[in-house]
Tab-separated table of C-alpha atoms in Angstrom:
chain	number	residue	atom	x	y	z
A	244	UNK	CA	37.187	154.544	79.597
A	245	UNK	CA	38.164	154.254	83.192
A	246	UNK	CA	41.799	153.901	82.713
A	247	UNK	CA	43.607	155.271	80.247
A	248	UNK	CA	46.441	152.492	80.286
A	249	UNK	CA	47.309	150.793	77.712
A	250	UNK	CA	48.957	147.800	79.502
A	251	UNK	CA	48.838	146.534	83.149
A	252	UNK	CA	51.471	144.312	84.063
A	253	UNK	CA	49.992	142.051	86.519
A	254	UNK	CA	52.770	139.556	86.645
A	255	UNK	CA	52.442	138.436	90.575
A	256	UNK	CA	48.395	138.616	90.734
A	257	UNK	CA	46.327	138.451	87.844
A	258	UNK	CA	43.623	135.314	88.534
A	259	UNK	CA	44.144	132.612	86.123
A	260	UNK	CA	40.752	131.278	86.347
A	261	UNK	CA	39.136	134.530	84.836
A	262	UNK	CA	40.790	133.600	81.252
A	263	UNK	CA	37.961	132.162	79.526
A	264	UNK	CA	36.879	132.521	75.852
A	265	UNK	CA	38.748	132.913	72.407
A	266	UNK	CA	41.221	130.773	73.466
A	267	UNK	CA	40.347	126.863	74.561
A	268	UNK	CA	42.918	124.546	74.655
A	269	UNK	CA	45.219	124.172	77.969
A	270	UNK	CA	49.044	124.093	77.090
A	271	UNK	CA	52.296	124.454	78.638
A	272	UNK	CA	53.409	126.254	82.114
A	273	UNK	CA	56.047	128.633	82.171
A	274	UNK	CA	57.282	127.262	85.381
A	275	UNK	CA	60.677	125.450	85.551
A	276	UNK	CA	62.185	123.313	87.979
A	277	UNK	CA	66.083	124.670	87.393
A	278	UNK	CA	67.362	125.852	90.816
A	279	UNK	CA	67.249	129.263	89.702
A	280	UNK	CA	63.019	128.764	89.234
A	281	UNK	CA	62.255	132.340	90.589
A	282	UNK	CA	64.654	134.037	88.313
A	283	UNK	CA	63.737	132.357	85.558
A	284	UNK	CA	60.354	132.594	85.284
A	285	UNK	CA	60.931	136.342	86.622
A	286	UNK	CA	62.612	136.072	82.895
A	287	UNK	CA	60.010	134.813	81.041
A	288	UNK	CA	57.036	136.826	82.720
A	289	UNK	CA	58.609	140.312	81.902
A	290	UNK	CA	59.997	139.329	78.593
A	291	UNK	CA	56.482	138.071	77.775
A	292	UNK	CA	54.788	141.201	79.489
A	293	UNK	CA	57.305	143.518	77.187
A	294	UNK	CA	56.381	141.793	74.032
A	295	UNK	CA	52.602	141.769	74.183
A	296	UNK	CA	53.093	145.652	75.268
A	297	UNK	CA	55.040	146.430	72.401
A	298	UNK	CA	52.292	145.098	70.225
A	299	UNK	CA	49.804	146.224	71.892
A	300	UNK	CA	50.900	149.521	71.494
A	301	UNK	CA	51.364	149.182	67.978
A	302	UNK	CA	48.206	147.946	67.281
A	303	UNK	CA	46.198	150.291	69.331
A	304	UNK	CA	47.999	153.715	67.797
A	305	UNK	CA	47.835	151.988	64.044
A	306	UNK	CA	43.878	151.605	64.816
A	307	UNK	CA	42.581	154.624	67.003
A	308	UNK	CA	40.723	155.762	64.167
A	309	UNK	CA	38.455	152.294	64.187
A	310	UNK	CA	38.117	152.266	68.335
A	311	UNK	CA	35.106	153.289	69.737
A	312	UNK	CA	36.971	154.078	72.838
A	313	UNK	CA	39.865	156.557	72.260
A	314	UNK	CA	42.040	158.054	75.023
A	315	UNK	CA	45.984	159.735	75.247
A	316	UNK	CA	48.722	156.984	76.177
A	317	UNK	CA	52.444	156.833	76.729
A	318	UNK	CA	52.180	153.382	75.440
A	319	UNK	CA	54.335	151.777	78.162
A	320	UNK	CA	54.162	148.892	80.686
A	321	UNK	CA	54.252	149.545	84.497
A	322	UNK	CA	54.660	147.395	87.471
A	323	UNK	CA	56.072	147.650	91.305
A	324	UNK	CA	57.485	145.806	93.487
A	325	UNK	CA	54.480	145.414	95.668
A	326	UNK	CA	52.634	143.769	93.171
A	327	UNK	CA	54.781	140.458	93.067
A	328	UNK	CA	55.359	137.450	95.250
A	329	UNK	CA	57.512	137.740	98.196
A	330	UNK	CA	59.455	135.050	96.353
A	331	UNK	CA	59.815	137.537	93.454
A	332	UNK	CA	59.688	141.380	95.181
A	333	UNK	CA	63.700	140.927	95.939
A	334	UNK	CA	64.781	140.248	92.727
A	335	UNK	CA	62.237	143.150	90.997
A	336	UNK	CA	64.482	145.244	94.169
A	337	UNK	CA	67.569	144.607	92.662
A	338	UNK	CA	66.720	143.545	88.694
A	339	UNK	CA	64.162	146.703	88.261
A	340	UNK	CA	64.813	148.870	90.991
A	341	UNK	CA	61.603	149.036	91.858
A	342	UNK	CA	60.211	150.754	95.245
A	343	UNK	CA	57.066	149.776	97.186
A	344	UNK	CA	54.094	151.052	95.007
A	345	UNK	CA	55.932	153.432	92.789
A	346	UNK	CA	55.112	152.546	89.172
A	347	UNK	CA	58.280	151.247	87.260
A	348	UNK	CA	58.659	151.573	83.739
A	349	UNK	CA	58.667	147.781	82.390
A	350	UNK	CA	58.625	148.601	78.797
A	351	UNK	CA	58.619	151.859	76.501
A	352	UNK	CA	58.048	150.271	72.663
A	353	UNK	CA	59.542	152.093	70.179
A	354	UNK	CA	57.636	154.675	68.581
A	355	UNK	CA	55.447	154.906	71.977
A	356	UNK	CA	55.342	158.441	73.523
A	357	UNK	CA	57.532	157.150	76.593
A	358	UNK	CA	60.285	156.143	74.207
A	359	UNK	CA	60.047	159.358	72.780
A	360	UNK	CA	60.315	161.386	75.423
A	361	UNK	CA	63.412	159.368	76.819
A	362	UNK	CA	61.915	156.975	78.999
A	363	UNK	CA	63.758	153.825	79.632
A	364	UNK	CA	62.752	150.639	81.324
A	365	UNK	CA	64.064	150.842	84.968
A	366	UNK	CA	62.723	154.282	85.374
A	367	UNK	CA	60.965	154.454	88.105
A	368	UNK	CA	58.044	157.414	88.336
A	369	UNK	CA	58.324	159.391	91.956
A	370	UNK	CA	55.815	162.552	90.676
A	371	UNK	CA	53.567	163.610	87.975
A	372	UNK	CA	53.279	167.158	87.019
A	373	UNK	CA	54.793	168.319	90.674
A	374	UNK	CA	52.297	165.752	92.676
A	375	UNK	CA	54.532	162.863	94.126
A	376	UNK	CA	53.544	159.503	94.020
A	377	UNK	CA	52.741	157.538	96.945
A	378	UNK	CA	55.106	154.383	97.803
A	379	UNK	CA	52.698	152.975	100.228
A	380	UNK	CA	53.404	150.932	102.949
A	381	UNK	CA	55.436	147.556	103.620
A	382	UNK	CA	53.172	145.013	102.047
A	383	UNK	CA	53.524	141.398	103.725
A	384	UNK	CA	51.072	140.205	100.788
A	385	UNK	CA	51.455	141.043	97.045
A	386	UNK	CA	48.814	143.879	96.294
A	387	UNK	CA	47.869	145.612	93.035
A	388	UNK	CA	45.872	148.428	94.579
A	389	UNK	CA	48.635	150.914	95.644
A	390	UNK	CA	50.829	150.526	92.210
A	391	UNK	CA	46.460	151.100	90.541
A	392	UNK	CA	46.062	154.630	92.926
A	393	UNK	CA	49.422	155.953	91.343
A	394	UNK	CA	48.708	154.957	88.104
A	395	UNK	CA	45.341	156.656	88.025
A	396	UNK	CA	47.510	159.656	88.743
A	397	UNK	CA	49.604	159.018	86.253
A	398	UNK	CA	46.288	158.420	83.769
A	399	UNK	CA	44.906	162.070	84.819
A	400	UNK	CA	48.248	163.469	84.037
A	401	UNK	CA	48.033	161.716	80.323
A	402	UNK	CA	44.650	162.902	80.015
A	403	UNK	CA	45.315	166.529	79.733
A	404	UNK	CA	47.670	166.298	77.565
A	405	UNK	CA	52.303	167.091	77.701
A	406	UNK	CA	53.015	165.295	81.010
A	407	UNK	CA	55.953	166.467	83.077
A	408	UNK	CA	57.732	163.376	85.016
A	409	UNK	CA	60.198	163.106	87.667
A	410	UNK	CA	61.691	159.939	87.612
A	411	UNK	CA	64.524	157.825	89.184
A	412	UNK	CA	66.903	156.403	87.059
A	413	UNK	CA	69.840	154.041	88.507
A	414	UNK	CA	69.164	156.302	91.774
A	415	UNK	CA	69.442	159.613	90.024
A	416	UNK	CA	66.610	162.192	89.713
A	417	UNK	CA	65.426	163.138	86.301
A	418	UNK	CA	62.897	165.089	84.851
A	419	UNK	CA	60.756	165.171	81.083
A	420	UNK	CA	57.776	165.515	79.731
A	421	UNK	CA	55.732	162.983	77.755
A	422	UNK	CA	53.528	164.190	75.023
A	423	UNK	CA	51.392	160.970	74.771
A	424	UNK	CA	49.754	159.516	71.692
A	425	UNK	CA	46.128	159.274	70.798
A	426	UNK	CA	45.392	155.164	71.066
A	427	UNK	CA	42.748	152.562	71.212
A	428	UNK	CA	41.230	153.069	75.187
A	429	UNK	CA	41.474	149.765	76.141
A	430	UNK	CA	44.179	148.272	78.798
A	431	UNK	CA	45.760	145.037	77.396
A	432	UNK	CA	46.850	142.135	80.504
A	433	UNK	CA	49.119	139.614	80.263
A	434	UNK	CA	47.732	136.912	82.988
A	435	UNK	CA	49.976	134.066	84.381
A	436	UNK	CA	48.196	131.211	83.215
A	437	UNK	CA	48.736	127.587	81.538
A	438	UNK	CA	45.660	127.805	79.997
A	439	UNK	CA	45.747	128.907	76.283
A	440	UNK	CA	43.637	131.798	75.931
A	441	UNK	CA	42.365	135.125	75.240
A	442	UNK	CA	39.436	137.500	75.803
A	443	UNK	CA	38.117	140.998	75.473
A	444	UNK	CA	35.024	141.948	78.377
A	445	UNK	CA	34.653	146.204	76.665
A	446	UNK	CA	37.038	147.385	78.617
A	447	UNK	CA	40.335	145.254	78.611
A	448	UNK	CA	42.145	142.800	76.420
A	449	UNK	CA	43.584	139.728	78.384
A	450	UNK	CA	46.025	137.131	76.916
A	451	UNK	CA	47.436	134.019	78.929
A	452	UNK	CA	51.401	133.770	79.325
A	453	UNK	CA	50.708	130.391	77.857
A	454	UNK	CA	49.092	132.063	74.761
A	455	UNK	CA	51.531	134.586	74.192
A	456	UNK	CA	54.576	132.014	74.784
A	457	UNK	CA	52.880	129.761	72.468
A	458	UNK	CA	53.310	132.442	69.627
A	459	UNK	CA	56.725	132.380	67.623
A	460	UNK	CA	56.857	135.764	67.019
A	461	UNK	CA	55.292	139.100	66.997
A	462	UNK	CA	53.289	138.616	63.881
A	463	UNK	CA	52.018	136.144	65.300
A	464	UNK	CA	50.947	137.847	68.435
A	465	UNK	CA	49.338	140.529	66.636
A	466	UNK	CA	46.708	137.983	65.529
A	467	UNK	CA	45.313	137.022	68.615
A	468	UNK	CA	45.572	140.728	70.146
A	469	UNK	CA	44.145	141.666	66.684
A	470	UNK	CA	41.624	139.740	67.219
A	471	UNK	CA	40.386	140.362	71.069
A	472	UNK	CA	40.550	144.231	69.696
A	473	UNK	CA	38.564	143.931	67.114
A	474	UNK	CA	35.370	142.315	69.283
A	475	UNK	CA	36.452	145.799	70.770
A	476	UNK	CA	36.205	147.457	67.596
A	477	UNK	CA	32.711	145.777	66.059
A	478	UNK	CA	31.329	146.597	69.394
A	479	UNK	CA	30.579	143.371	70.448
A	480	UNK	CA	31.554	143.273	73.693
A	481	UNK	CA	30.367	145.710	76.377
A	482	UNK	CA	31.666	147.181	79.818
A	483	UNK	CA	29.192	147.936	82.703
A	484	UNK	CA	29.796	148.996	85.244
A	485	UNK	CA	26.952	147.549	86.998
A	486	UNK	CA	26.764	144.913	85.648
A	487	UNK	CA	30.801	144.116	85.032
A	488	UNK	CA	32.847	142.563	82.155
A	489	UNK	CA	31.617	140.394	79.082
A	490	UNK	CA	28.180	142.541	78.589
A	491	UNK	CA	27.123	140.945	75.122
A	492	UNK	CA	26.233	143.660	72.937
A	493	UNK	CA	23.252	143.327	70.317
A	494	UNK	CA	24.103	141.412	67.053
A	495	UNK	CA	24.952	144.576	64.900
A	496	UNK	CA	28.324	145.209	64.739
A	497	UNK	CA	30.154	148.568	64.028
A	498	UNK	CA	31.985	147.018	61.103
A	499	UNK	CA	29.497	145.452	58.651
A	500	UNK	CA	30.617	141.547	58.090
A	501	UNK	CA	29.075	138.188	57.852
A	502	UNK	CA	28.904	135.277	59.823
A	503	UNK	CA	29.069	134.905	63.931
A	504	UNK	CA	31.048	136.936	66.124
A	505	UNK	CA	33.795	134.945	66.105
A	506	UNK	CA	34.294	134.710	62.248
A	507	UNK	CA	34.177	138.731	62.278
A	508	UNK	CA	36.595	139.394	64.700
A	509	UNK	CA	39.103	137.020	62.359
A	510	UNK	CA	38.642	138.992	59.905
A	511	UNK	CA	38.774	142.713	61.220
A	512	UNK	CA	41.358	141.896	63.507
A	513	UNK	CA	43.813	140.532	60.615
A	514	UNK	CA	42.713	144.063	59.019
A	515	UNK	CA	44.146	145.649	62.362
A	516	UNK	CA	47.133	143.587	62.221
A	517	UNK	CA	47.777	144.625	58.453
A	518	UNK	CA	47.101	148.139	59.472
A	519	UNK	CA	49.575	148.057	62.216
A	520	UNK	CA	52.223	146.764	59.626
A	521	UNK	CA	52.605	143.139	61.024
A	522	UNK	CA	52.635	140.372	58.232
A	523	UNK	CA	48.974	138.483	58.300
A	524	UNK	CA	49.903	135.871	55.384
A	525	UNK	CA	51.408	133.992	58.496
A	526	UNK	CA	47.411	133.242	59.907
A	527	UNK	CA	46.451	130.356	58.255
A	528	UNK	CA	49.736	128.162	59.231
A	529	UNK	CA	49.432	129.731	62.827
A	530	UNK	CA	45.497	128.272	62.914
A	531	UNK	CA	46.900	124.944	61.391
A	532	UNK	CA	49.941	124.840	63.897
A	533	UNK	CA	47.329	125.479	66.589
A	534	UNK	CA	44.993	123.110	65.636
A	535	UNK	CA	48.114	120.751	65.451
A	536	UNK	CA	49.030	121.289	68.588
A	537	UNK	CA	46.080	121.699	70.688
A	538	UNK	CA	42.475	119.244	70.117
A	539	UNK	CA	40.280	121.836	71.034
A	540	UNK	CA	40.572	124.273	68.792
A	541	UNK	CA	41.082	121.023	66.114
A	542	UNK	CA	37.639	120.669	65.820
A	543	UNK	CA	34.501	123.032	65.999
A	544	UNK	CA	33.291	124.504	69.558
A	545	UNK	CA	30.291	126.226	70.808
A	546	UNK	CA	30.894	129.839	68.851
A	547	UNK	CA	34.122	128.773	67.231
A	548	UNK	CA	34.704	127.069	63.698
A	549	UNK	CA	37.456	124.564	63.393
A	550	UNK	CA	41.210	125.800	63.440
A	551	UNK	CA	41.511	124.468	59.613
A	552	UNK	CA	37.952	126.583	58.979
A	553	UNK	CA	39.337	129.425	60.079
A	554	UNK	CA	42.683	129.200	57.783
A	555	UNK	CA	40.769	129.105	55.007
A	556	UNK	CA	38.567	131.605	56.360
A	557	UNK	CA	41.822	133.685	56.640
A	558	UNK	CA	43.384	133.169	53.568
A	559	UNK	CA	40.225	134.770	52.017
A	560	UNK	CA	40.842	137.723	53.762
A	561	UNK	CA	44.684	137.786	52.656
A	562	UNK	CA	42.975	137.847	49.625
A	563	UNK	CA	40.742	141.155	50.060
A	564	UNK	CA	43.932	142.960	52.014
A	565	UNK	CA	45.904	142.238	48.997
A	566	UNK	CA	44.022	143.407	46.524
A	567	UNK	CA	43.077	146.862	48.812
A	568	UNK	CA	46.511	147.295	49.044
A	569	UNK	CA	47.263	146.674	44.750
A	570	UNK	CA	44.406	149.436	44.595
A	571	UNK	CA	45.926	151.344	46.637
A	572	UNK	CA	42.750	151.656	48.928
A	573	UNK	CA	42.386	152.032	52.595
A	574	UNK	CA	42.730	149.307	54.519
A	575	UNK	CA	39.431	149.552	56.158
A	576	UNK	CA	37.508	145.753	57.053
């Protein structure tokens, strides 16, 4: 792939009208109206932006060996302070430390390679194997492109392997190496949105902050990103790069299954999330809670069953993980 991240935090920019797709239903905004707005949703973007990182990490290292896409990873989430709002970049100054375009670590999930190696969130990345890293210049205008140069330097470093890093950390100059982790290559995005959804186009996985805030947990979590992974996984959706995202691919799938594309990807990506230890038996009262909550997914749309059709669905599959894992067999969709 392109980029050999595993998350982009685009918390300031990401265009909320590109989330189309697995998820329908429009829900809540994360705004608030307290005095303290920025900070708070400050708050709730990060925290949302480390969660969906931390399983999306997980899932991607407990399923390399399914991806058609494969590629090293430290298995963090970055961000700078020229990426957000000039409403937000003073508090990322003081709450994150962060410096123009340098990448900042957001998140290092445990068990990643950056937790390993002794990352911690705050760092902030000045060079990468003895090449420094570019702070760019003063940005009036929130910008991704600067923090996307360094991290493609970053990416190249990954790529060849045990990673040495000089870092800042509460102003002091470190250094360590990263030996990063074989992983799923595909970037995962968390998108400010209010609109609840999802979607894979071959080379990313997106999820709305509406989505992920809807979800009560990280189990739950792991079944949507299980899901947008595993259209990644049965090959059905393609990158090009002519062409750009949401290439359909032809109707075989990788993984044999029945039924549309839709019904497959339930089922291999509850298979991913059992593989990556999270506990599916939770997916059919997370469909019904859905369909509860939200009309669209209630009843059936074009390319998606009913929310109570795909519970059942679901529990059907509990059924065949189960008895795999009485056998003693691989859990392999």
């Amino acid at each position: 792939m392109p980029s050999s991240r595993l998350l982009s935090a685009t918390v300031a920019l990401a265009a909320a009208a590109a989330l189309i797709a697995c998820g329908q239903a429009p829900g809540g905004s994360v705004a608030t109206t307290a005095p303290d707005a920025a900070s708070q949703r400050l708050t709730t973007l990060t925290s949302l932006d480390m969660r969906v990182a931390r399983v999306a990490q997980r899932l991607s290292e407990a399923n390399v060996e399914l991806c058609p896409a494969v590629r090293l990873a430290a298995g963090w989430a970055l961000h700078s302070a020229s990426q957000y709002s000039n409403e937000l970049r003073p508090l990322v100054h003081s709450r994150f430390g962060l410096d123009g375009d340098l990448p900042g670590v957001l998140s290092a999930p445990p068990g990643s390679a950056a937790e390993e190696a002794g990352i911690r969130e705050g760092d902030l990345i000045i060079a990468v194997n003895g090449t420094a890293l570019d702070p760019g210049p003063a940005r009036a205008r929130p910008a991704f492109e600067g923090l996307a140069a360094n991290i493609a330097v970053v990416d190249r470093g990954l790529a060849g392997g045990a990673t040495r890093l000089d870092i800042r950390r509460n102003g002091q100059p470190l250094s360590m190496t990263v030996q990063p982790h074989r992983a799923c290559g595909y970037e995962v995005q968390l998108n400010p949105s209010d609109e609840l959804n999802a979607r894979a186009d071959g080379r990313r996985l997106f999820i709305s902050t509406a989505l992920a805030g809807f979800t009560r947990s990280d189990d739950e979590l792991a079944l949507i990103l299980g899901h947008e992974l595993a259209h990644h996984v049965l090959r059905h959706r393609t990158w090009s790069d002519v062409g750009g995202a949401g290439r359909e691919a032809n109707e075989a799938a990788a993984v044999s299954g029945a039924g549309d594309k839709e019904t497959q990807a339930d089922r291999v990506g509850l298979f991913l999330a059992a593989r990556a230890g999270y506990d599916t038996a939770i997916a059919p009262a997370f469909w019904r809670r859905f369909g509860a909550a939200n009309w669209r997914v209630r009843y059936p749309q074009l390319r998606h069953a009913s929310a109570e059709a795909r519970a059942r669905a679901l529990e059907q599959v509990q059924v065949e993980i189960d008895a795999k894992r009485a056998a003693g067999a691989p859990l392999l969709p």
